[in-house]
Short mmCIF file of C-alpha atoms and ligand atoms in Angstrom, two decimals:
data_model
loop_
_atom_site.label_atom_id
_atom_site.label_comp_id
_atom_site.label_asym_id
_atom_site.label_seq_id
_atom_site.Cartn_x
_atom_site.Cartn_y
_atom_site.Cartn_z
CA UNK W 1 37.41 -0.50 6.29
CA UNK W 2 35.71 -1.52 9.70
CA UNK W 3 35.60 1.10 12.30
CA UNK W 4 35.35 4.73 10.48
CA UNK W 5 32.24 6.12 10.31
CA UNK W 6 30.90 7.62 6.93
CA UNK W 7 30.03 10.69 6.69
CA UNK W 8 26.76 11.89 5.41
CA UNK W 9 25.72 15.62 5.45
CA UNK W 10 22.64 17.92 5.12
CA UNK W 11 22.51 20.73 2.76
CA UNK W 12 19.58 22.98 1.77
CA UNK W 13 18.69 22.72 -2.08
CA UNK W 14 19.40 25.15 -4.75
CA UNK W 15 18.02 24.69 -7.95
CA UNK W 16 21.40 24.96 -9.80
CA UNK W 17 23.42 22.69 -7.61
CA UNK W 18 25.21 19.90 -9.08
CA UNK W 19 24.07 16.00 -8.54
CA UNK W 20 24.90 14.34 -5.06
CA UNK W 21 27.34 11.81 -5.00
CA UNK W 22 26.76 8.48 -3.74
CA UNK W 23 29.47 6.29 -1.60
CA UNK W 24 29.30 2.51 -0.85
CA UNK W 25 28.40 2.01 2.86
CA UNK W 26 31.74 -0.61 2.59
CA UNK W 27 33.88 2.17 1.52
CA UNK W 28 35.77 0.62 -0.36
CA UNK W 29 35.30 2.58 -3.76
CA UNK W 30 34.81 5.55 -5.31
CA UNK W 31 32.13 7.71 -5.11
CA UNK W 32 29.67 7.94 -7.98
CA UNK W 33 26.73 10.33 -9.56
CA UNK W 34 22.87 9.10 -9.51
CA UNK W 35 23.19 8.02 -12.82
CA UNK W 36 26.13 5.47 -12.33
CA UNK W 37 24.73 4.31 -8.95
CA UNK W 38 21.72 3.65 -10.71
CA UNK W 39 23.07 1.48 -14.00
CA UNK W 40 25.56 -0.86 -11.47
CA UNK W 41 22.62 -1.09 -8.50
CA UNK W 42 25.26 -2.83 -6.20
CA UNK W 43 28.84 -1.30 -5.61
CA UNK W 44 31.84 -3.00 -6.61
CA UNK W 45 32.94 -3.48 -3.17
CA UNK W 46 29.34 -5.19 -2.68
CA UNK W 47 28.02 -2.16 -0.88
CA UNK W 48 25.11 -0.04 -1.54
CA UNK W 49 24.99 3.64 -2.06
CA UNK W 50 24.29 6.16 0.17
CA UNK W 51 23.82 9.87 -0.47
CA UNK W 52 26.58 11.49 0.87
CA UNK W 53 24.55 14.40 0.87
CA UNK W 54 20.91 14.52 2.03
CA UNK W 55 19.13 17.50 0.92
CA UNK W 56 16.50 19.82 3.16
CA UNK W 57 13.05 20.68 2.07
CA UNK W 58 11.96 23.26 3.82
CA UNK W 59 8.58 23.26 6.02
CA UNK W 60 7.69 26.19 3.94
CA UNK W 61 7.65 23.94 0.75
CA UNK W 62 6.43 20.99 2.57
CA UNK W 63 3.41 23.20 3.08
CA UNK W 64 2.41 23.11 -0.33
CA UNK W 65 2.66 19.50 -0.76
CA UNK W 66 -1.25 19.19 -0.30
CA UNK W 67 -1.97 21.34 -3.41
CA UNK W 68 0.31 18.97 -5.43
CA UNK W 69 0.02 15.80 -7.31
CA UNK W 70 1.82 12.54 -6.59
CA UNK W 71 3.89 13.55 -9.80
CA UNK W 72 4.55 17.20 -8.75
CA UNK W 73 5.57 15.53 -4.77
CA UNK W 74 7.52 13.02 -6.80
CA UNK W 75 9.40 15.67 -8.70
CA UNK W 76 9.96 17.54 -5.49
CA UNK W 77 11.79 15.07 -3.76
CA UNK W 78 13.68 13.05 -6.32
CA UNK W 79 14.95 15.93 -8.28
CA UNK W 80 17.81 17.07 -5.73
CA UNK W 81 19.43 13.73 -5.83
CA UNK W 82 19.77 14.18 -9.75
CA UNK W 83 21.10 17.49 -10.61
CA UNK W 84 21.19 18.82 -13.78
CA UNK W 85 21.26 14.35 -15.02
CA UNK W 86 17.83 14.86 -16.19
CA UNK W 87 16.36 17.56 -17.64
CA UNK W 88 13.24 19.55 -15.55
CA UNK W 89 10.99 18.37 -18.41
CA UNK W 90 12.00 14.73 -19.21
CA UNK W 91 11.78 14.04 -15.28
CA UNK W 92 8.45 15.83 -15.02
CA UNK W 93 7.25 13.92 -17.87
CA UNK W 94 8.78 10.63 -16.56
CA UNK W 95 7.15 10.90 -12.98
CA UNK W 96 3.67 11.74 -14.72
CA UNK W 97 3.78 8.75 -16.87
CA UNK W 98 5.10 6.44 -14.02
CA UNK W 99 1.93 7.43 -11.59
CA UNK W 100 -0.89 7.32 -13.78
CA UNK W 101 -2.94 5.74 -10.72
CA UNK W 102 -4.25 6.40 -7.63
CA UNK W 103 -2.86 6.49 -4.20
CA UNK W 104 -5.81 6.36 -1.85
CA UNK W 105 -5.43 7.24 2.17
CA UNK W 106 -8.59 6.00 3.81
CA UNK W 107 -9.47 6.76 7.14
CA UNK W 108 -10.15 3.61 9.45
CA UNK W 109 -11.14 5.74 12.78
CA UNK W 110 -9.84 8.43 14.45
CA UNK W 111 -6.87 10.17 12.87
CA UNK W 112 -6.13 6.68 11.61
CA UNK W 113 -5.34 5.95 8.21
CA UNK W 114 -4.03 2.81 5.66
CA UNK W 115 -2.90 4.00 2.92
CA UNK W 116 -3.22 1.77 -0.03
CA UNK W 117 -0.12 1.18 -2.55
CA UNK W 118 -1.73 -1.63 -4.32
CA UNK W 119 -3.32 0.56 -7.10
CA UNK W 120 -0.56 -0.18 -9.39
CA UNK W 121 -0.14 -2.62 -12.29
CA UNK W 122 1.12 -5.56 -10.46
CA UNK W 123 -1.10 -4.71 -7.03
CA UNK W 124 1.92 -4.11 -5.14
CA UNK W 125 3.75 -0.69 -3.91
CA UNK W 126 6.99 -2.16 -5.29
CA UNK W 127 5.31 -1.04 -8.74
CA UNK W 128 6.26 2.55 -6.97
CA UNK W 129 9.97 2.03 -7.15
CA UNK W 130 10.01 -0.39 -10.52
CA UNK W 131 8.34 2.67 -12.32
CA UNK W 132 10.42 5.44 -11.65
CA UNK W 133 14.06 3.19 -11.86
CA UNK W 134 12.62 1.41 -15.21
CA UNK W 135 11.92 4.84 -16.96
CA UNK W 136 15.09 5.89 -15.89
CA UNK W 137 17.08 3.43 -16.64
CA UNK W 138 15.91 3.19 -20.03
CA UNK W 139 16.41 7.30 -20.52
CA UNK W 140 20.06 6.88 -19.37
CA UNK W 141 20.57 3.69 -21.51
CA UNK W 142 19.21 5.44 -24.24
CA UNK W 143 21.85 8.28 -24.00
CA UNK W 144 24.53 6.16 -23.85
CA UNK W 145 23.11 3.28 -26.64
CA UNK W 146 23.96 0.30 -23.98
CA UNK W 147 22.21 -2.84 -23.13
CA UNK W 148 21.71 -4.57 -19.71
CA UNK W 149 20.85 -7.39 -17.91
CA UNK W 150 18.77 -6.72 -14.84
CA UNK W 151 19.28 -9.75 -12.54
CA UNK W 152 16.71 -9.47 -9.51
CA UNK W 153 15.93 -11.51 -6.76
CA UNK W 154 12.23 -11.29 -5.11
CA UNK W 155 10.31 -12.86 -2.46
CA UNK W 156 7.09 -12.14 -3.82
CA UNK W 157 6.62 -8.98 -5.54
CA UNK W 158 9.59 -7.22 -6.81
CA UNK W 159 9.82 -9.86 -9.88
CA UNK W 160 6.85 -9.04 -11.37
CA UNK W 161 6.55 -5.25 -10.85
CA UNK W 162 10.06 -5.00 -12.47
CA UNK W 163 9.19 -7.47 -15.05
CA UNK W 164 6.17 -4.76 -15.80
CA UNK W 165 8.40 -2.04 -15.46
CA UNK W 166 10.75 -3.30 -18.66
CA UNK W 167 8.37 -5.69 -20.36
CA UNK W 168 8.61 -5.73 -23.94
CA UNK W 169 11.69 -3.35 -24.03
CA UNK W 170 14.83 -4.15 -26.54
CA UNK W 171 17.78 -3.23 -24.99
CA UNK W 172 17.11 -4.90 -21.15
CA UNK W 173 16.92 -8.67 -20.42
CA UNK W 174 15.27 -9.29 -17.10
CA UNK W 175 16.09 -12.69 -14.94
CA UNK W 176 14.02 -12.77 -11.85
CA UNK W 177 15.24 -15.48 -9.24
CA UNK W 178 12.30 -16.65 -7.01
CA UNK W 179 12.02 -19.20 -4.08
CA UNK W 180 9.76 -21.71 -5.76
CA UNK W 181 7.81 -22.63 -2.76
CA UNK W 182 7.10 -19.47 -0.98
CA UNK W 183 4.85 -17.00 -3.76
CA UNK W 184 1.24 -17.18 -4.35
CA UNK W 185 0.25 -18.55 -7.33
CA UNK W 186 -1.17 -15.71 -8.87
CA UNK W 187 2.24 -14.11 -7.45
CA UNK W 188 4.30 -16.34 -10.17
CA UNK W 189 2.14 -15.71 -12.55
CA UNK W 190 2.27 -12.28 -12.27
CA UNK W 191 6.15 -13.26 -13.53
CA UNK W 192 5.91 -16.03 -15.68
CA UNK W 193 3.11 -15.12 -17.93
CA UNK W 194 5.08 -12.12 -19.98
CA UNK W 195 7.53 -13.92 -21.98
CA UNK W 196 9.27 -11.47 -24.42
CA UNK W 197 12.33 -10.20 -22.52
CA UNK W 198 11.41 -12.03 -19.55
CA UNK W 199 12.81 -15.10 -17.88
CA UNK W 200 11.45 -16.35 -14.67
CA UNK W 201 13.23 -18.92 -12.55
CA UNK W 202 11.67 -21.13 -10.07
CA UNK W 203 14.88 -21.52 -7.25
CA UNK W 204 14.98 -24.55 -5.19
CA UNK W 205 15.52 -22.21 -1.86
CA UNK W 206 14.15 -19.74 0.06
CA UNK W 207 14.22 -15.83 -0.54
CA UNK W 208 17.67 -15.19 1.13
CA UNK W 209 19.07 -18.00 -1.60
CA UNK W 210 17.93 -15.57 -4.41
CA UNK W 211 19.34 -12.76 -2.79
CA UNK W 212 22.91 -14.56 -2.72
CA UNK W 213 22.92 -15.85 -5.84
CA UNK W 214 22.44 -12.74 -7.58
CA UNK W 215 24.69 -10.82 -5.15
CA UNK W 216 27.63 -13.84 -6.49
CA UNK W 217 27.01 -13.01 -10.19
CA UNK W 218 27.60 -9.59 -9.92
CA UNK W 219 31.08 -9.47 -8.74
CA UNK W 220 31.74 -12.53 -11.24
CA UNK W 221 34.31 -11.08 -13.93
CA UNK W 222 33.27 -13.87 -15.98
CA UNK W 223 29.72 -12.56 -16.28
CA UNK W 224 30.69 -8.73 -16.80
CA UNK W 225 29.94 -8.79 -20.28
CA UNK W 226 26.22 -9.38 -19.38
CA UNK W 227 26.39 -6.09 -17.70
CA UNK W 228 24.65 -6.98 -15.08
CA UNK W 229 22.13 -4.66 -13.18
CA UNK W 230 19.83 -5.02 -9.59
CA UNK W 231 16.82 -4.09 -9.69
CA UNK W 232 16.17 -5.00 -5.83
CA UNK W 233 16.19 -3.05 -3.27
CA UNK W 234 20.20 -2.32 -3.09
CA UNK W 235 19.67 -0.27 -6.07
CA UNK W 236 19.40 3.55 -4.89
CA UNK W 237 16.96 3.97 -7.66
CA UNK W 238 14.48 1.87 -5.87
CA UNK W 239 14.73 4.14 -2.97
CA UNK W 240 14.56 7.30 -3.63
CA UNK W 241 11.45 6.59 -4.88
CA UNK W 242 9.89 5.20 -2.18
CA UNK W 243 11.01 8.21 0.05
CA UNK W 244 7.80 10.08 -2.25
CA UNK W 245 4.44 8.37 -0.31
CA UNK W 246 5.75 9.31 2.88
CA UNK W 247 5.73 13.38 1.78
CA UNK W 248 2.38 12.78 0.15
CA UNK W 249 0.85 10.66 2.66
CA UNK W 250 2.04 13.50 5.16
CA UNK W 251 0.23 15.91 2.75
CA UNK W 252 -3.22 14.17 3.26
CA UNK W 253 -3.47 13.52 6.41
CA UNK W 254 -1.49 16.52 7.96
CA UNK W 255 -1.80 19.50 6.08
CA UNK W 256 -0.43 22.23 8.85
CA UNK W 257 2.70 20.25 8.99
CA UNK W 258 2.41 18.38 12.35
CA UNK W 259 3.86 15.03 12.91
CA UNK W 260 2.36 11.86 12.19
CA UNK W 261 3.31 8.29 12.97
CA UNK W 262 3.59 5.64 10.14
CA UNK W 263 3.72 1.68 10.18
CA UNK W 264 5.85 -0.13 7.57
CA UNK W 265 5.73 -3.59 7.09
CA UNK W 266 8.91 -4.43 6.44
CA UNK W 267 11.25 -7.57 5.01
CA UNK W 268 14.57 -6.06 3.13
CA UNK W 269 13.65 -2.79 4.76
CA UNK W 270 14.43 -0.72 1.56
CA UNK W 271 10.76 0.63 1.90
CA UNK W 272 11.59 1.91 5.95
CA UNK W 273 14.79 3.40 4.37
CA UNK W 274 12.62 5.17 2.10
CA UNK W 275 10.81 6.89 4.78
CA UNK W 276 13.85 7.26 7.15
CA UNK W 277 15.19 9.23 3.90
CA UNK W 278 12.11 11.23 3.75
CA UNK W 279 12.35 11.76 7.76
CA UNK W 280 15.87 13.45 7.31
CA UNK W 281 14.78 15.12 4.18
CA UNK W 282 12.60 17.19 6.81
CA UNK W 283 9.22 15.25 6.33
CA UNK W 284 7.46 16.15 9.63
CA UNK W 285 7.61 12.38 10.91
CA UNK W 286 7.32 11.24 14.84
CA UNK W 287 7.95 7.58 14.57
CA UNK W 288 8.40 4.86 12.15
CA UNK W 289 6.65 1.87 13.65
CA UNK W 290 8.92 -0.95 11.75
CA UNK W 291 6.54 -4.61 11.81
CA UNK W 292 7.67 -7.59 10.99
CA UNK W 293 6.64 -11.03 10.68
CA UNK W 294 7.91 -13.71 13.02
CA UNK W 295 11.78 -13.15 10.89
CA UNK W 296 12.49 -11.05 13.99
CA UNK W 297 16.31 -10.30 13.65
CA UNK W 298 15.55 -6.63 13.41
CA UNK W 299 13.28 -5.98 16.52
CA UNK W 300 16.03 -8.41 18.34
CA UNK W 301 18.71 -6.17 17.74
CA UNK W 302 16.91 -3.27 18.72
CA UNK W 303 16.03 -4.66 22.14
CA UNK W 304 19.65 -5.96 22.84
CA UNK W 305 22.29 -4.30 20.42
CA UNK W 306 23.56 -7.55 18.97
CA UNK W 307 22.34 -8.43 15.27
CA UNK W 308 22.23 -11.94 14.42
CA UNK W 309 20.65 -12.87 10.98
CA UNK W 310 18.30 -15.59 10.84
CA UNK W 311 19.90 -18.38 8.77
CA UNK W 312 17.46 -19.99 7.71
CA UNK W 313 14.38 -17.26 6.98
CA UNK W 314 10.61 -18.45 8.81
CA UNK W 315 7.98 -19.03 6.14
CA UNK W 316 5.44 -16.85 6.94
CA UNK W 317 2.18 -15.83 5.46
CA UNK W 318 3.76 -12.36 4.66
CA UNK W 319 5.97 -14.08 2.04
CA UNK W 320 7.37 -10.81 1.01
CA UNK W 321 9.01 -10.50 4.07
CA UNK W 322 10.61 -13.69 4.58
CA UNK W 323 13.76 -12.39 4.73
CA UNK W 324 16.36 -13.63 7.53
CA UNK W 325 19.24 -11.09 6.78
CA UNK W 326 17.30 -7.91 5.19
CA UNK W 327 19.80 -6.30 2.90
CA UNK W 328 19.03 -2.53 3.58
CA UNK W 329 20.06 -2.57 6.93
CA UNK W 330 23.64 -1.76 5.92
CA UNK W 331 21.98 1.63 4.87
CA UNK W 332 20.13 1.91 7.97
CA UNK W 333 23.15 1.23 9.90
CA UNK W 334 24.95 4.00 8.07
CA UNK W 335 22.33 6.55 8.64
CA UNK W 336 22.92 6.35 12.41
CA UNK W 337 26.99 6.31 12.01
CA UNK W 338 27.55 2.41 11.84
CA UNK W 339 28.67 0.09 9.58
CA UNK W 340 27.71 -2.99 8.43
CA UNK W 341 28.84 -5.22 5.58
CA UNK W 342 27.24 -7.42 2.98
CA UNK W 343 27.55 -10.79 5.14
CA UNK W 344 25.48 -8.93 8.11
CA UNK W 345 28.99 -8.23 10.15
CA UNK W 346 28.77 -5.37 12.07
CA UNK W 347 32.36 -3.21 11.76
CA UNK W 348 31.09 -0.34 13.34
CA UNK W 349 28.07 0.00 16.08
CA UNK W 350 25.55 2.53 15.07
CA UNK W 351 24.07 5.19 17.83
CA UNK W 352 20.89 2.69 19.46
CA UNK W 353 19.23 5.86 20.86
CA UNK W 354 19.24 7.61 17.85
CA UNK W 355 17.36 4.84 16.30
CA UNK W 356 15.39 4.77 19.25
CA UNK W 357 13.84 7.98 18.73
CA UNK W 358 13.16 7.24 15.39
CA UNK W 359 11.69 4.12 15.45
CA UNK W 360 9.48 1.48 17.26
CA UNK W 361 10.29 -1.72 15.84
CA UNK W 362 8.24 -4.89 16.29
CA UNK W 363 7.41 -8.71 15.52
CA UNK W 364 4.37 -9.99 14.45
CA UNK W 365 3.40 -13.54 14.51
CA UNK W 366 1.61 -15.42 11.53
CA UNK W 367 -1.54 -16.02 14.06
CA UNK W 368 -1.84 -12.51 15.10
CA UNK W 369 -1.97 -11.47 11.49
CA UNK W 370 -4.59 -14.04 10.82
CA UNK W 371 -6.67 -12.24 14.12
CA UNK W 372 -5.89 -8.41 12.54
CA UNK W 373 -7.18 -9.36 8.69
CA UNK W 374 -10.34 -10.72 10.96
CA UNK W 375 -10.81 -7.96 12.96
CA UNK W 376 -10.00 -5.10 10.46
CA UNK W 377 -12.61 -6.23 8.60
CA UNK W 378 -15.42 -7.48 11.84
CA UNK W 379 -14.86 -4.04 13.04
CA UNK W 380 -14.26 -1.44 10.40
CA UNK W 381 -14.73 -2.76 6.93
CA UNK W 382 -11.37 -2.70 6.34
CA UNK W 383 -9.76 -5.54 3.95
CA UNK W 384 -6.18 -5.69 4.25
CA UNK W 385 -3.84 -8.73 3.41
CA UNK W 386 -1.01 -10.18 5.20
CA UNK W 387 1.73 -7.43 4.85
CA UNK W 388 -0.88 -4.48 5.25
CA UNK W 389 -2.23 -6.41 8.73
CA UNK W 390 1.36 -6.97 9.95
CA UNK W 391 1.95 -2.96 9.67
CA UNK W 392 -1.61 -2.30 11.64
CA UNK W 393 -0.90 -4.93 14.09
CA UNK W 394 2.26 -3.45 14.36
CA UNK W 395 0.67 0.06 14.73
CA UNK W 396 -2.02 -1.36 17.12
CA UNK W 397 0.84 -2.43 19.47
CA UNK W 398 3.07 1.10 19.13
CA UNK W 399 -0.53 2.79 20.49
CA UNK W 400 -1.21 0.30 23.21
CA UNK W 401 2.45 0.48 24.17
CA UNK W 402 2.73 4.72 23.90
CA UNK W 403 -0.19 6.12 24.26
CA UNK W 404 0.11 8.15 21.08
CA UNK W 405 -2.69 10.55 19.66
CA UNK W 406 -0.34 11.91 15.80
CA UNK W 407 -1.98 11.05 13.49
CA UNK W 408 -1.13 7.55 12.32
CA UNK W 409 -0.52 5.91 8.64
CA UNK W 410 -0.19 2.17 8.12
CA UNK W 411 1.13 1.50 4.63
CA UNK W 412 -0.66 -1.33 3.00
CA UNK W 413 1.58 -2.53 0.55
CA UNK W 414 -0.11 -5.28 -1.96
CA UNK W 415 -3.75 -6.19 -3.03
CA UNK W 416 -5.58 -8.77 -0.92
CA UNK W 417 -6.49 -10.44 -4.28
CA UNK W 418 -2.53 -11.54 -4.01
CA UNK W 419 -3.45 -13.75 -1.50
CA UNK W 420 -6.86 -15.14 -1.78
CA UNK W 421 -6.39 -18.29 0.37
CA UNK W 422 -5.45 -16.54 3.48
CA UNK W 423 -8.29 -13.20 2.89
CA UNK W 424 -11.06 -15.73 2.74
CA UNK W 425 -10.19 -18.21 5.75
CA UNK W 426 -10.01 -14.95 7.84
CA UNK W 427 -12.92 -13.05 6.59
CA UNK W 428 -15.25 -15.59 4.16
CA UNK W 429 -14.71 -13.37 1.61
CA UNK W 430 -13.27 -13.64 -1.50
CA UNK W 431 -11.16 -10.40 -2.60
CA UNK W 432 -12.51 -9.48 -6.01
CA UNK W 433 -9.47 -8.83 -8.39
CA UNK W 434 -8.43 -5.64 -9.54
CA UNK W 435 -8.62 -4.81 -13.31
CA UNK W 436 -4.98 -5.36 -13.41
CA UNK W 437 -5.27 -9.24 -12.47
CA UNK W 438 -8.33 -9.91 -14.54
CA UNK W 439 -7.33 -12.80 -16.96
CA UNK W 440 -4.05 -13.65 -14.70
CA UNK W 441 -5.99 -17.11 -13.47
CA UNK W 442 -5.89 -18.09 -17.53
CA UNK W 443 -3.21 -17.40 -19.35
CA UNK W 444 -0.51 -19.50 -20.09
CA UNK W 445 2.96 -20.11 -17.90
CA UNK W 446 6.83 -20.01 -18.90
CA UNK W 447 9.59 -20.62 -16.60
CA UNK W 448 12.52 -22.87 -15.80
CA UNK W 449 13.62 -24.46 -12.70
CA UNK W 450 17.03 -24.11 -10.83
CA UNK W 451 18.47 -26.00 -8.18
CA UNK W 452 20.32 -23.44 -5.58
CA UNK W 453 23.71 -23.79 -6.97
CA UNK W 454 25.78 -20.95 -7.95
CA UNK W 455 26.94 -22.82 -10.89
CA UNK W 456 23.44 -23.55 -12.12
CA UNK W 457 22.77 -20.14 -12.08
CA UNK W 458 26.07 -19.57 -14.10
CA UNK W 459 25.45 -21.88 -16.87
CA UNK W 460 22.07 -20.42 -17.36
CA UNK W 461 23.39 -16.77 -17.78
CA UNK W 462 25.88 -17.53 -19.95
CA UNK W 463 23.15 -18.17 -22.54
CA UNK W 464 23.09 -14.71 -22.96
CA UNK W 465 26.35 -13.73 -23.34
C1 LIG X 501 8.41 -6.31 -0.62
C2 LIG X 501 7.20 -6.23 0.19
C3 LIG X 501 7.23 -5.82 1.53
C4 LIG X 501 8.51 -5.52 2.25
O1 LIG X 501 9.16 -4.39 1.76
P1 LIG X 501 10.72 -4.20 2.02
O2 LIG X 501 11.08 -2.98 1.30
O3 LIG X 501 11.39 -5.42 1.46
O4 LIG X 501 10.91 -4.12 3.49
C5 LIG X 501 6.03 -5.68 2.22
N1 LIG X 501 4.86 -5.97 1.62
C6 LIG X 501 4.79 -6.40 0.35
C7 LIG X 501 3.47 -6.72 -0.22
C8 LIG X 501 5.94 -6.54 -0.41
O5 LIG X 501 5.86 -6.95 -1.68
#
């Protein structure tokens, strides 16, 4: 279905509304609730779901975000999606046990902020998403007495915060898929030293590899027993979740309501379409600065309208952002009235101004990042790692560029502990590691190998059939 635009619309809440559907952004099949979206993660047609409703918060609530908890802001903003799917109570209950840690917005001068999503177990702010989607996963699985494979790709950081997310749990199997020369170590170990339920696979590849080979398996019939699930960012359960820091963050730092700025680092984008969610939810947002590392196919196509994926994805210091054809950016096209299909094809142009006024988008090299973890730290104190620096250099650039005075937000999105190599060549100093990652360096390793065949990858799931 190239050419037709989809149609999304925006509708005030009311508490006794039914759930939102969700449509592919391929369109080729039906529309679903939350809960069904959530349980197949990609669409048959191998699109990803879109809200085909987005719902308002008004200012007036919005204004009482900064007497609220990240639980009560969570609440807030994922409850319209789900209707009457979850009870008031279980969700409350759900979002309280998911965010049992801290979210801290520190001030670096100015009206200039990073916020810091690393507080989680696994150090990362994909431990954000894998939260929320793993407790409700396993609330809808419960109701239904299923079992499910969740088959996930990652380039860093996703494996092992999903891995957390279901550890130990009896009715999900979790395969994570991950480029075997592009994580940290204490990155793989984060994934291979759980066992249980988990199975870690070291692919002979790079991230985009992963990302196809799971995409394969789930439209192969042969597999459909396994009932196969994504927890990656094509599953609208990651999202929605994400949308939440952007509404709190806001709350901190801008407690009147103006508009504030924020810098995302960003690889498969789901964490920009978070905030872009959040921006046409109502969250009082001026510009999404969108940074990334030297895979620049993004910040090309903004500059010249023509999208060409990067075949072959740079390696860059950022490894979670290594990503040469980010999946997300069918959403994103769909949110400004294009279309775009799994394969990067673009059926249907989406409005270049509108996207324009929403966001600055930018590339960073590997060498400037290096400079920005050295001068964050010469100049304010600040450590940040490799994905954190790309956002402020990102946001350092956006300022330069337009002059801006909002109060800005860079997200930093992982612990510098992740990467210890890179913190101390640029600073000297060694990032001390968070509680979470205390006896990581000892314990013992599981996980196989893989070349990058699809077949490979075949054989091996069929084990669990
Ligand atoms: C995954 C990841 C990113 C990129 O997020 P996307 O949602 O893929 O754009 C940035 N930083 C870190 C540390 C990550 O793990």
């Amino acid at each position: 279905m190239h050419g037709k635009a989809l149609k999304i619309s925006f509708t005030l809440f009311l508490p006794t509304m039914s759930a939102i559907k969700f449509f592919s952004t391929n369109g080729q099949t039906e529309r679903v609730d939350f809960r069904a979206a959530l349980l197949m993660g990609q669409a048959p047609d191998k699109g990803l779901y879109m809200p085909e409703e987005i719902p308002q918060i008004p200012k007036s609530r919005i204004g009482q975000f900064s007497k609220m908890s990240y639980p009560q802001i969570a609440y807030e903003v994922i409850k319209p999606y789900l209707g009457n799917l979850v009870s008031d109570s279980d969700l409350r209950a759900m979002l309280e046990d998911a965010y049992n840690y801290e979210v801290p917005v520190e001030r670096v001068y100015d009206e200039k902020y990073v916020m810091r999503l690393d507080r989680g177990p696994t150090c990362s702010f994909k431990d954000f998403a894998a939260r929320a989607m793993g407790r409700m996963i396993q609330y809808f699985l419960k109701q239904e007495g299923k079992s499910i494979l969740i088959l996930t790709a990652t380039s860093g950081d996703t494996g092992s915060a999903v891995a957390h997310a279901f550890y130990g749990l009896d009715n999900v199997l979790v395969v994570v898929l991950f480029p075997e020369k592009e994580v940290t170590e204490r990155q793989r170990r984060q994934m291979t030293t759980l066992g249980k339920n988990i199975f870690p696979l070291a692919v002979k590849g790079k991230f985009d590899d992963c990302q196809a080979l799971v995409k394969k398996a789930f439209v192969d019939a042969d597999l459909s027993a396994l009932n196969l699930s994504s927890a990656n960012s094509i599953n609208i359960g990651r999202l929605l979740p994400q949308a939440v820091y952007y509404f709190y963050a806001h709350s901190r730092v801008a407690p009147l309501g103006g508009e504030i700025v924020f810098s995302v680092p960003s690889g498969n984008f789901g964490d920009l379409m978070g905030g872009l969610l959040a921006l046409k939810m109502g969250l009082p947002a001026r510009k999404f600065v969108v940074a990334t590392n030297e895979n620049d196919e993004f910040p090309r196509f903004m500059d010249t309208g023509i999208y060409e994926p990067i075949r072959s994805s740079k390696n860059c210091i950022s490894n979670a952002m290594n990503v040469g054809h980010p999946s997300n950016l069918a959403r994103l096209f769909c949110l400004y009235g294009g279309q775009m299909d799994e394969t990067g094809r673009v059926g249907l142009r989406p409005d270049l101004a509108a996207m324009h006024k929403d966001i600055y988008a930018v590339s960073i090299t590997d060498e400037e990042t290096r400079q920005t973890i050295k001068e964050a730290y010469s100049r304010y104190r600040v450590l940040l790692e490799p994905h954190g620096a790309v956002a402020w250099a990102g946001l350092m650039k956006y300022l330069k560029e337009c002059g801006d005075f909002s109060p800005c937000v860079s997200l930093e999105t992982a612990d510098p502990a992740k990467f210890p190599d890179e913190i101390v060549r640029a600073t000297g100093i060694n990032p001390p590691l968070p509680a979470a990652m205390a006896r990581l360096d000892e314990l013992e390793e599981k996980f196989e190998k893989m070349d990058g065949q699809y077949s490979s990858l075949k054989d091996y799931l069929r084990r669990f059939l």
